[in-house]
Amino acid sequence: MKLDASKLPALLQQHIPKWKVLSEPTRLQRSYAFKDFNEAWGFMSRVALHAEKADHHPNWYNVYNRVDVELSTHDAGGVTQKDIDLATKMEKIAHDMGQ
Ligand code: H2B
């Protein structure tokens, strides 16, 4: 179920403070910068394994050490708890990698 866009800033602040809300369509955004391509790809590999298990996948764009991520739930036409959960998992993976 789509989360109320007006409630997202507070939810992000509490759980995933480095993420931003973009609009039309409503989506979550964060850019990661790693040491090099190897680290960025390692991060993406770990996230990919989780995403496939959860059947919820990021939109992302990688250039060398940077990974730009946008999360939304296409079926719901906005942001759902699944996006918050995936963002939370990405934060944990990045943290475990020394970010
Ligand atoms: N990922 C994301 N981010 N949003 C979706 O709506 C979505 C998905 N739908 N992964 C899933 C797959 C759907 O296409 C399959 C058929 O379950």
Short mmCIF file of C-alpha atoms and ligand atoms in Angstrom, two decimals:
data_model
loop_
_atom_site.label_atom_id
_atom_site.label_comp_id
_atom_site.label_asym_id
_atom_site.label_seq_id
_atom_site.Cartn_x
_atom_site.Cartn_y
_atom_site.Cartn_z
CA MET A 1 0.00 0.00 0.00
CA LYS A 2 1.28 3.43 -1.02
CA LEU A 3 2.54 5.53 1.90
CA ASP A 4 1.16 9.05 2.32
CA ALA A 5 3.72 11.35 0.63
CA SER A 6 3.23 14.00 3.32
CA LYS A 7 4.39 11.51 5.98
CA LEU A 8 7.56 10.47 4.14
CA PRO A 9 9.95 13.22 5.31
CA ALA A 10 9.43 12.32 8.98
CA LEU A 11 9.69 8.59 8.23
CA LEU A 12 12.95 9.12 6.33
CA GLN A 13 14.38 11.34 9.04
CA GLN A 14 13.77 8.57 11.55
CA HIS A 15 14.93 5.53 9.57
CA ILE A 16 17.01 6.53 6.52
CA PRO A 17 18.11 10.16 7.06
CA LYS A 18 20.50 10.23 4.08
CA TRP A 19 17.65 9.56 1.63
CA LYS A 20 15.54 12.23 -0.05
CA VAL A 21 12.01 12.24 -1.44
CA LEU A 22 11.62 13.21 -5.11
CA SER A 23 8.21 13.87 -6.60
CA GLU A 24 6.14 13.15 -9.70
CA PRO A 25 6.27 10.28 -9.34
CA THR A 26 7.04 10.09 -5.62
CA ARG A 27 10.27 8.15 -5.08
CA LEU A 28 13.20 7.79 -2.69
CA GLN A 29 16.68 8.87 -3.80
CA ARG A 30 20.26 8.53 -2.60
CA SER A 31 23.66 8.67 -4.28
CA TYR A 32 26.51 6.56 -2.92
CA ALA A 33 30.18 7.25 -3.63
CA PHE A 34 32.60 4.36 -3.11
CA LYS A 35 36.40 4.15 -3.35
CA ASP A 36 36.38 2.75 -6.86
CA PHE A 37 34.37 0.66 -9.33
CA ASN A 38 35.19 -2.60 -7.55
CA GLU A 39 33.60 -1.33 -4.32
CA ALA A 40 30.57 0.08 -6.15
CA TRP A 41 30.02 -3.18 -8.01
CA GLY A 42 30.47 -5.17 -4.78
CA PHE A 43 27.75 -3.07 -3.18
CA MET A 44 25.45 -3.55 -6.18
CA SER A 45 26.06 -7.33 -6.13
CA ARG A 46 25.11 -7.59 -2.47
CA VAL A 47 22.02 -5.45 -2.99
CA ALA A 48 21.06 -7.46 -6.08
CA LEU A 49 21.05 -10.75 -4.15
CA HIS A 50 18.77 -9.22 -1.53
CA ALA A 51 16.52 -7.52 -4.11
CA GLU A 52 15.95 -10.76 -5.98
CA LYS A 53 15.01 -12.58 -2.76
CA ALA A 54 12.62 -9.78 -1.77
CA ASP A 55 11.28 -9.44 -5.35
CA HIS A 56 11.75 -5.69 -5.04
CA HIS A 57 14.38 -4.05 -7.22
CA PRO A 58 16.15 -0.69 -7.30
CA ASN A 59 16.34 1.69 -10.24
CA TRP A 60 20.00 2.65 -10.26
CA TYR A 61 22.73 4.17 -12.36
CA ASN A 62 26.41 3.44 -11.93
CA VAL A 63 29.36 5.46 -13.18
CA TYR A 64 32.73 4.15 -11.91
CA ASN A 65 32.56 4.62 -8.10
CA ARG A 66 29.11 6.24 -7.95
CA VAL A 67 25.75 4.53 -7.59
CA ASP A 68 22.66 6.74 -7.94
CA VAL A 69 19.57 4.97 -6.62
CA GLU A 70 15.85 5.66 -6.92
CA LEU A 71 13.27 3.48 -5.20
CA SER A 72 9.54 3.27 -5.80
CA THR A 73 6.90 0.60 -6.11
CA HIS A 74 5.75 0.65 -9.72
CA ASP A 75 2.59 -1.35 -9.05
CA ALA A 76 1.49 1.10 -6.33
CA GLY A 77 2.55 4.24 -8.22
CA GLY A 78 4.53 5.61 -5.29
CA VAL A 79 6.57 4.71 -2.22
CA THR A 80 5.61 1.73 -0.05
CA GLN A 81 7.09 0.03 3.02
CA LYS A 82 9.00 -2.21 0.57
CA ASP A 83 10.99 0.84 -0.57
CA ILE A 84 11.75 1.88 3.01
CA ASP A 85 12.85 -1.71 3.73
CA LEU A 86 15.09 -1.87 0.65
CA ALA A 87 16.66 1.52 1.45
CA THR A 88 17.26 0.35 5.03
CA LYS A 89 18.95 -2.81 3.72
CA MET A 90 21.12 -0.75 1.32
CA GLU A 91 22.20 1.45 4.23
CA LYS A 92 23.19 -1.63 6.23
CA ILE A 93 25.16 -3.13 3.32
CA ALA A 94 26.95 0.19 2.65
CA HIS A 95 27.69 0.54 6.37
CA ASP A 96 29.08 -3.00 6.56
CA MET A 97 31.37 -2.07 3.63
CA GLY A 98 32.78 0.83 5.63
CA GLN A 99 30.61 3.63 4.26
N1 H2B B 1 10.47 -3.63 -7.84
C1 H2B B 1 10.04 -2.40 -7.59
N2 H2B B 1 10.89 -1.47 -7.14
N3 H2B B 1 8.76 -2.08 -7.79
C2 H2B B 1 7.85 -2.96 -8.23
O1 H2B B 1 6.67 -2.63 -8.38
C3 H2B B 1 8.30 -4.28 -8.50
C4 H2B B 1 9.67 -4.58 -8.30
N4 H2B B 1 7.46 -5.23 -8.91
N5 H2B B 1 10.14 -5.80 -8.57
C5 H2B B 1 7.82 -6.60 -9.00
C6 H2B B 1 9.30 -6.83 -9.20
C7 H2B B 1 6.95 -7.21 -10.06
O2 H2B B 1 7.26 -6.66 -11.33
C8 H2B B 1 7.04 -8.72 -10.13
C9 H2B B 1 6.24 -9.27 -11.26
O3 H2B B 1 6.63 -9.23 -8.90
#
